[in-house]
XYZ file of C-alpha atoms in Angstrom:
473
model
C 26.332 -18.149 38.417
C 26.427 -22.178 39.071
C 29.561 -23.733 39.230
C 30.376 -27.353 38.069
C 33.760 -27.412 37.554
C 35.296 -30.352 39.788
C 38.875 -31.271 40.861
C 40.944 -34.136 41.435
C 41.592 -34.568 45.219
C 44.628 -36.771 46.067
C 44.403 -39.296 49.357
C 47.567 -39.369 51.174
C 49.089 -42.840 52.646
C 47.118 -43.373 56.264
C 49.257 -43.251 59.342
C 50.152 -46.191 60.805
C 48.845 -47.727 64.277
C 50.402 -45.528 67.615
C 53.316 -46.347 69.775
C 54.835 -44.740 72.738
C 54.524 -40.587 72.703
C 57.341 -38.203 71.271
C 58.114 -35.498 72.152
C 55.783 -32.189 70.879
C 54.875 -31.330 67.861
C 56.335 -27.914 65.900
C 53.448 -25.993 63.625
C 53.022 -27.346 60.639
C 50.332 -26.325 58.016
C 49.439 -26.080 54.321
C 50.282 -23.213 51.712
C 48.678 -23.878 48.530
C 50.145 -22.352 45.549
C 51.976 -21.967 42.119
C 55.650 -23.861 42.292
C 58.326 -22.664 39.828
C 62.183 -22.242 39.742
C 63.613 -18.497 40.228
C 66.725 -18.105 40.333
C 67.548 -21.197 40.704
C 65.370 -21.162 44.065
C 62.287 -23.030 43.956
C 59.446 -20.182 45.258
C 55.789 -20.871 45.904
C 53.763 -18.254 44.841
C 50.488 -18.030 47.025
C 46.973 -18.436 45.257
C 44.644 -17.237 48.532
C 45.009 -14.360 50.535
C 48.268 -12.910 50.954
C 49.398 -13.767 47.642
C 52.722 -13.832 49.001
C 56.320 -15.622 47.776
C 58.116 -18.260 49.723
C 61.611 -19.786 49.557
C 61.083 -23.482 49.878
C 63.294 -25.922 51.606
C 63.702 -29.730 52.566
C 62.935 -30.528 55.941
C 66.290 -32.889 57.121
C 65.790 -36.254 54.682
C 63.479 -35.074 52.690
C 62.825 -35.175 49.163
C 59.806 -33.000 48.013
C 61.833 -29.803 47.062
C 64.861 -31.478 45.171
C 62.443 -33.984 43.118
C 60.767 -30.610 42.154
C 63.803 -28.835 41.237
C 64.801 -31.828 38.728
C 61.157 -31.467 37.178
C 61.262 -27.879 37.292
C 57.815 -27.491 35.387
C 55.235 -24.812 36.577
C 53.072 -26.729 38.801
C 50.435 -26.001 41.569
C 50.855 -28.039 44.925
C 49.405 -28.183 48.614
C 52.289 -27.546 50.178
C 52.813 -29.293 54.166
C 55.534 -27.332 55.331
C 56.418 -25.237 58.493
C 57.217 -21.691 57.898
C 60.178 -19.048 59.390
C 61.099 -15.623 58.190
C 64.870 -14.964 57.241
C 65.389 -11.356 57.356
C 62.780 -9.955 54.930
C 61.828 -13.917 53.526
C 59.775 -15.933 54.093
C 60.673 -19.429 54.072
C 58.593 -22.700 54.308
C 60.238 -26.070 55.632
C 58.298 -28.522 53.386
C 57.560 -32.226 54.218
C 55.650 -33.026 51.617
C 53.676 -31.310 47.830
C 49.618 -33.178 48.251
C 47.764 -32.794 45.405
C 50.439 -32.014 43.070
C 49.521 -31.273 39.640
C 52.620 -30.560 36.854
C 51.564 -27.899 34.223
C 49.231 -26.267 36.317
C 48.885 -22.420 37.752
C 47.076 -20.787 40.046
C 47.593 -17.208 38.597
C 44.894 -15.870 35.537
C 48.084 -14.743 33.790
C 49.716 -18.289 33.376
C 46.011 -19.297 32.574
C 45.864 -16.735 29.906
C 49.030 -17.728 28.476
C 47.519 -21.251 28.425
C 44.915 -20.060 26.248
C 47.079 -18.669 23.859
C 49.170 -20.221 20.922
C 52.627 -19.865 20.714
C 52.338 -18.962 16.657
C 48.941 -17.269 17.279
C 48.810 -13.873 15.016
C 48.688 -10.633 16.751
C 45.583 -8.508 15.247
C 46.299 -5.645 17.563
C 46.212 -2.336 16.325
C 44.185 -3.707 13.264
C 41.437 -1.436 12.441
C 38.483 -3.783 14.633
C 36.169 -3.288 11.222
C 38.614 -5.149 9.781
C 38.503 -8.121 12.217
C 35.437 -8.062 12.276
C 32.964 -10.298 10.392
C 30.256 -8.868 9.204
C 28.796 -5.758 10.610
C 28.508 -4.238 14.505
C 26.250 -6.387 16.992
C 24.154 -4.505 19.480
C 23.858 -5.459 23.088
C 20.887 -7.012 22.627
C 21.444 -9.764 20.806
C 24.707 -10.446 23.399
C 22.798 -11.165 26.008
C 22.939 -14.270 27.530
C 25.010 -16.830 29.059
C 29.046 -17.896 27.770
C 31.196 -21.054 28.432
C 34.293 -21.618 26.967
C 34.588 -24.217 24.288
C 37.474 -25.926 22.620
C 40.531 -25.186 25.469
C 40.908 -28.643 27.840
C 41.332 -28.714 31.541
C 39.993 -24.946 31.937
C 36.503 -23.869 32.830
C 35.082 -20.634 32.073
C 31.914 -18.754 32.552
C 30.740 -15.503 31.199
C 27.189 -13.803 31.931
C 26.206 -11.084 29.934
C 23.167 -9.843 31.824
C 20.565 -6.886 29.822
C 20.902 -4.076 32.525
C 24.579 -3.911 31.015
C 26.436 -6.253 34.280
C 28.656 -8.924 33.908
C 29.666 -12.127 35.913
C 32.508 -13.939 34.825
C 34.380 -16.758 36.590
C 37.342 -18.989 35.058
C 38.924 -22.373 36.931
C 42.328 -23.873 35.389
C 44.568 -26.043 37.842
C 44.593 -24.525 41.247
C 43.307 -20.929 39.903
C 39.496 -20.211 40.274
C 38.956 -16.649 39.338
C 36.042 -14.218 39.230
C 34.972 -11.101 38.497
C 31.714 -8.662 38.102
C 31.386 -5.207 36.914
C 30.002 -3.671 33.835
C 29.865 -4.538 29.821
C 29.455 -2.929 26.206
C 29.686 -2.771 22.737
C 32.937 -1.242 20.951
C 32.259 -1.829 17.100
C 33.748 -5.806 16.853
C 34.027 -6.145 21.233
C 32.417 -7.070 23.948
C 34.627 -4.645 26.484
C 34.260 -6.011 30.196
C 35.248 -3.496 32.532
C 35.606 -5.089 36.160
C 34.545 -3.633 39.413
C 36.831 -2.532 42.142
C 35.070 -4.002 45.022
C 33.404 -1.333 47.669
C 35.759 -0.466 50.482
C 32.842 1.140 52.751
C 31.952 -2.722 52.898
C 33.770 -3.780 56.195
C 36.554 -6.328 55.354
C 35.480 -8.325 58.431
C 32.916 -7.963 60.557
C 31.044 -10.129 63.556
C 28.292 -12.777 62.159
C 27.059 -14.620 65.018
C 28.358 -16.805 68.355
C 26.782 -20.445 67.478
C 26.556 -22.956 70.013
C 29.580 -25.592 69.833
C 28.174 -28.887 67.885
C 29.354 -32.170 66.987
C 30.539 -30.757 63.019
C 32.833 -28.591 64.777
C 34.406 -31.397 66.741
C 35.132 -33.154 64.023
C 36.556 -30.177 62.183
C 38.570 -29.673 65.448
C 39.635 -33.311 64.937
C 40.753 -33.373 61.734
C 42.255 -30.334 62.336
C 44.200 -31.531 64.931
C 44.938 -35.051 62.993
C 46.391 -33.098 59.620
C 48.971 -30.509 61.792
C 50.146 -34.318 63.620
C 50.522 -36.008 60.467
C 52.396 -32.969 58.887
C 54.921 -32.938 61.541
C 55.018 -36.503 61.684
C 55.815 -37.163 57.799
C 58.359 -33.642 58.147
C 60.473 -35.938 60.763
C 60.076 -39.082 59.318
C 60.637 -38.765 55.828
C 60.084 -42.380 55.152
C 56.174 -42.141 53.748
C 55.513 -42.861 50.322
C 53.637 -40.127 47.935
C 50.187 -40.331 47.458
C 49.923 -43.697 45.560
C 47.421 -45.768 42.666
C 46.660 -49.161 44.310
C 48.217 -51.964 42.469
C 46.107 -53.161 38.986
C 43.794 -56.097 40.019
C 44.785 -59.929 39.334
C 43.129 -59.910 35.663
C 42.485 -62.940 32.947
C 42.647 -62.364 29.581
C 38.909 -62.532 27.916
C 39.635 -65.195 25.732
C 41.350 -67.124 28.731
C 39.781 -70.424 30.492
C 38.753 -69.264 34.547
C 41.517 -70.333 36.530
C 40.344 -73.733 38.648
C 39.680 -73.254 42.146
C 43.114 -74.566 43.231
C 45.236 -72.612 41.201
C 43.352 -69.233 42.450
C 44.170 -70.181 45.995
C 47.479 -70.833 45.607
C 47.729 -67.466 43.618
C 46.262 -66.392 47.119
C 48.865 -68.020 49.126
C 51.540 -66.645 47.176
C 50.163 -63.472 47.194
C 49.940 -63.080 50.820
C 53.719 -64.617 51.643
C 54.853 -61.458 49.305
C 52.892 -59.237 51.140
C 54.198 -60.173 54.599
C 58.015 -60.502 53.061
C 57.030 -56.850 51.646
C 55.675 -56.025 55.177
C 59.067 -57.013 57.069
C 61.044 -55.731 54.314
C 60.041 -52.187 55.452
C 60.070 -52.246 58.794
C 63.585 -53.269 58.808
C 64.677 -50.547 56.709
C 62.454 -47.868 58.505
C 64.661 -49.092 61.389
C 68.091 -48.877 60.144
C 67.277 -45.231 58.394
C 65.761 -43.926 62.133
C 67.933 -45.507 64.368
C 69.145 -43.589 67.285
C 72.747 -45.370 67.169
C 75.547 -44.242 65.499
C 76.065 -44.175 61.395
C 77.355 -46.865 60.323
C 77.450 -46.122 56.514
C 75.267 -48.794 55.632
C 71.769 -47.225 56.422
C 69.005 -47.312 53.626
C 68.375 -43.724 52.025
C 64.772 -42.276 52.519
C 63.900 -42.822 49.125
C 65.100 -46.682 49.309
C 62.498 -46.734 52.462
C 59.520 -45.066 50.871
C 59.847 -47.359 47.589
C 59.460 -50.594 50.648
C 56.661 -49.168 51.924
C 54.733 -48.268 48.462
C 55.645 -51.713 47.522
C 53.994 -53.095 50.851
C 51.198 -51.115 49.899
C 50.777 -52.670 46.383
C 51.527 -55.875 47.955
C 48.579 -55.943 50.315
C 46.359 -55.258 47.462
C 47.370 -58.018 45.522
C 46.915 -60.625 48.208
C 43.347 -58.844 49.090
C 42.233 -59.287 45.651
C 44.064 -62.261 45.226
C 41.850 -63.709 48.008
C 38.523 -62.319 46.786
C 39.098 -63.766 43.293
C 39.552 -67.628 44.912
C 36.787 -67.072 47.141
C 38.748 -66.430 50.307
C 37.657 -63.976 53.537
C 39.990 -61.248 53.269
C 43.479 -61.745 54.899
C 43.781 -59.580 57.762
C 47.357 -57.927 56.990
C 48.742 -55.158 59.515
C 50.114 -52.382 58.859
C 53.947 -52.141 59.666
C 55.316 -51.614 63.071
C 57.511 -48.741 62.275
C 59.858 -46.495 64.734
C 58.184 -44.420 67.164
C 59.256 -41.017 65.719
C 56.855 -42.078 62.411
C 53.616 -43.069 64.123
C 51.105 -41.198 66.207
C 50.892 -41.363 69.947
C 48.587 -43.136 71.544
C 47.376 -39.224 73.332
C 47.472 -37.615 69.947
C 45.743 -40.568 68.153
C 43.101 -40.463 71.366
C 42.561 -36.745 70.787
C 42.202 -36.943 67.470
C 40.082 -40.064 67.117
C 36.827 -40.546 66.598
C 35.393 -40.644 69.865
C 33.373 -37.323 71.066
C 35.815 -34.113 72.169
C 34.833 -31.783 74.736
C 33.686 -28.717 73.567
C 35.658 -25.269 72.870
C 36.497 -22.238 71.440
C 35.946 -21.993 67.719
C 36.723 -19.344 65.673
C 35.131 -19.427 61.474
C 35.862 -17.283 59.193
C 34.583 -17.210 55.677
C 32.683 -15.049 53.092
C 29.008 -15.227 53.634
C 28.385 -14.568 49.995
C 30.521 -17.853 48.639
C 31.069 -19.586 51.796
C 34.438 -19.485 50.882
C 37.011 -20.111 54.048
C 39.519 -17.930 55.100
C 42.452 -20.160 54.980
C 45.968 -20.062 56.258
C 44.984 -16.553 57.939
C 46.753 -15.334 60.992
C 44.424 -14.593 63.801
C 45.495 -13.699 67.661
C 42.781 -15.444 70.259
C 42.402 -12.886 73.206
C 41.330 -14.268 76.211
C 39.772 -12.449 79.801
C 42.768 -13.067 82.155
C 44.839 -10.760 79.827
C 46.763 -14.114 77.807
C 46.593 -14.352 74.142
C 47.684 -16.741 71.683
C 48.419 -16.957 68.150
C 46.362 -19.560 65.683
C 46.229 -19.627 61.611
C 42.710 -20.808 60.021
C 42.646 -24.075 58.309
C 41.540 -25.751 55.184
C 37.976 -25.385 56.512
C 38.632 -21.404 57.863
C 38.055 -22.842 61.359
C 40.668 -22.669 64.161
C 40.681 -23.465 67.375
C 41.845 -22.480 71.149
C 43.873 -24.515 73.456
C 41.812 -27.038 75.230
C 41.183 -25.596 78.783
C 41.905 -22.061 77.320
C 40.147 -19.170 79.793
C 36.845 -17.264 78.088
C 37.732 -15.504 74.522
C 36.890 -12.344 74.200
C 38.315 -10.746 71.064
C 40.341 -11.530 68.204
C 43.103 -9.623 65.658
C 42.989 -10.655 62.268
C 46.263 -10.102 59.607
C 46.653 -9.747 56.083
C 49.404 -8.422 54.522
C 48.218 -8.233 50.397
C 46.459 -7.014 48.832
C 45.173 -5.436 51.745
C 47.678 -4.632 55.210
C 45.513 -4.806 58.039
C 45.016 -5.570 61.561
C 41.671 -5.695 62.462
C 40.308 -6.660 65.725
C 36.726 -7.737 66.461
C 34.901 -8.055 70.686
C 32.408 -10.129 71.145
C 31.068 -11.610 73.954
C 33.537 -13.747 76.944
C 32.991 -17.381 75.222
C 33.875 -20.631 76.680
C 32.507 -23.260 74.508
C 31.219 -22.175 70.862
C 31.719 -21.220 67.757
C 32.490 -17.273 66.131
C 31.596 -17.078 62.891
C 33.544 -14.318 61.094
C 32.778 -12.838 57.675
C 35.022 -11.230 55.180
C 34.199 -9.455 51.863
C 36.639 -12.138 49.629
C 36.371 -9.459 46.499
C 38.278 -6.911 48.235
C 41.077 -9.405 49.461
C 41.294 -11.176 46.016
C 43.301 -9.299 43.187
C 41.100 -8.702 39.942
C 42.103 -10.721 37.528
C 41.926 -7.852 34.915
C 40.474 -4.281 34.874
C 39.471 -4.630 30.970
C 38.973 -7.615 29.301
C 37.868 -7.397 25.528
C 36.616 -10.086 23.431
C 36.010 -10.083 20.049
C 32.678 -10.767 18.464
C 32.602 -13.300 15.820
C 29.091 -15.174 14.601
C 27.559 -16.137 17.899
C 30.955 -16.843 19.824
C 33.338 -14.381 22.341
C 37.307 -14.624 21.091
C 40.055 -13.002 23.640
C 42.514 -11.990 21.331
C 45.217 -14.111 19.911
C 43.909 -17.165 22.240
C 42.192 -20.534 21.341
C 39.279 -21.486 22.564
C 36.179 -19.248 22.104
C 32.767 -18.494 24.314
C 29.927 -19.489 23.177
C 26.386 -18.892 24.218
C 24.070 -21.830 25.510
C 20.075 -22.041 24.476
């Protein structure tokens, strides 16, 4: 079934240029989820594999996890945060919430709760002749293909095929759901009975060994780049969220053009409050990280990360300042900030642009989808007996030390729905790529067993919900 739903995706602030090295980095990655307040704990509630609760914390200075706990709306986040087990928790050190959206879920029942009215009247246990209008429809004339109408911000598909299957997919927030399995008539309803997916079908299994290529060092890259800019941001809690650029220098329509003098002195000015903007921050990034002892009057994080948004908007001011007078662009860089907030010059090297020697790769996704595996644990094997323990990224790729000896298996984790260690041979590798596949139905929950909407005209109703489905020509 096609999908065209699309999402925002949020640009974080760019690191600044590297200084001198620091010392290495702890494991940092992202856990995307459903935030909410339990117990007066703010939990993240996992939307991919595991499914799994976490007990979030500041990392020291920051600010992520107590702005959230003032909000304390349901929200669905991208969570950069290092994670630690306490006793029979699991806990996850955050340094920062990307791609936070407020109201939003990753769960179908928060979705379905979305759908529905608070005063919406309950018509179960209604005889469904009664609810009905007009007579009984016949599977027939149901045939054919559903979206939902009338219910903003969620997408949702429905496929009622003639040999009596179903495909039906809904996207709201961070939540994509789907489900197959089989449909009929019940007087009024369209009953859709989902499929438990086939557990003869191998939950992973051995695709191929691919030759390394020049995609998968970049992957490796920005791989490498997003766990150093984690850790960097979870030490140096000094970096503003992800930010609008500052409204454009405007006239008002009935306004004369400025001349050409006034425009360049709105330039000049424009690019003095940039550079006062620019110093601004760097001194207070200085005071807040300084080695020496407190003195009482250091800036708070939150007094730094307002300098450095306002540097930001600054510089785009006096760039558009000096395209509206006719001016090159005024070359403006970045801050010099301390050296526990910027990138060594190794790190920034490794994960530059310039072309990486090749290595071990491991993929895993479903081959159906080409859906990634993310954030799954895997243990690399190698032939001198050493293993060592990695977690797939964003893309489902990750990757062995540099200079690691031949792989020659791999263990794979999950804990939910499905506990399982699974581990697959394969051939001693040096440099390439393993491409994995797993069966994503049997590692996603359903997101019902029975689903029944009620027939109405030509449109699908789930009880006591807005929004109906209606079939397209």
């Amino acid at each position: 079934m096609r999908r065209n739903w699309h999402r925002a995706i949020v640009v974080s602030l760019a690191l600044v240029a590297p200084l001198p090295a620091y010392a290495q980095l702890s494991s940092m990655d992202s856990f995307i989820g459903t935030l909410s307040i339990e117990r007066g704990e703010v939990i993240l509630t996992r939307c991919d594999l595991a499914a799994s609760h976490y007990l979030l914390r500041d990392v020291p200075g920051g600010q992520a996890v107590a702005r959230y706990r003032k909000d304390g709306r349901r929200a669905s986040a991208d969570v950069m945060s290092s994670y630690s087990e306490e006793g029979d928790r699991n806990v996850l050190t955050v340094a920062e919430f990307l791609d936070y959206q407020p109201g939003k879920s990753c769960h179908l029942s928060d979705a379905l709760d979305a759908l529905t009215p608070a005063d919406a009247p309950s018509t179960q246990g209604t005889p469904a002749d009664a609810r009905a209008n007009g007579g009984h429809a016949t599977p027939a004339v149901l045939v054919g293909h559903y979206y939902l109408m009338g219910v903003m911000e969620t997408g949702s598909e429905l496929l009622l095929r003639p040999d009596g299957q179903f495909d039906w997919a809904l996207s709201y927030g961070a939540l994509d759901q789907e489900a197959q399995g089989m449909w009929h008539v019940e007087r009024d309803e369209v009953v859709l009975v989902a499929s438990a997916p086939s557990a003869q079908k191998p939950l992973f299994s051995y695709l191929s060994t691919a030759p390394w290529d020049e995609e998968t060092g970049n992957e490796r890259r920005r791989y490498q780049r997003s766990e150093i800019e984690a850790t960097i941001r979870a030490r140096c809690p000094i970096f503003p969220e992800p930010f609008v650029s500052a409204t454009p220098l405007t006239t008002a329509d009935n306004a004369p053009a400025p001349s050409t003098t006034i425009l360049q002195q709105r330039a000049a000015t424009a690019l003095r409050a940039a550079n006062v903007a620019r110093t601004n921050a760097e001194l207070l990034a200085a005071r807040l990280m300084s080695d020496g002892p407190s003195t009482g009057a250091e800036p708070a994080a939150p007094q730094v990360r307002q300098a450095l948004s306002d540097w930001q908007d600054a510089r785009a001011l006096a760039i558009e300042a000096a395209r509206a007078a006719g001016l090159p662009e005024p070359t403006l860089a970045d801050p010099t900030l301390p050296a526990a907030c910027t990138m060594s010059p190794a790190d920034a090297a490794e994960s530059g642009t310039a072309r990486t020697s090749p290595g071990v790769a491991i993929r895993i996704f479903d081959p159906a989808s080409d859906q990634p595996a993310r954030n799954l644990p895997v243990t690399l094997h190698f032939a001198n007996g050493t293993k060592e323990k990695l977690v797939t990224g964003r893309s489902g790729f990750a990757f062995a030390p540099r200079g690691a000896t031949k792989a020659v298996s791999l263990t794979i984790h999950t804990e939910a729905p499905i506990a399982s260690d699974m581990t697959i041979t394969f051939a001693p590798l040096q440099h390439g790529i393993v491409r994995i596949g797993f069966d994503r139905q049997q590692l996603m929950a359903r997101p019902f067993d029975t689903l029944r909407l009620r027939i109405a005209g030509i449109a699908l109703f789930i009880e006591g919900a807005k929004g109906r489905y209606e079939r397209q020509p």
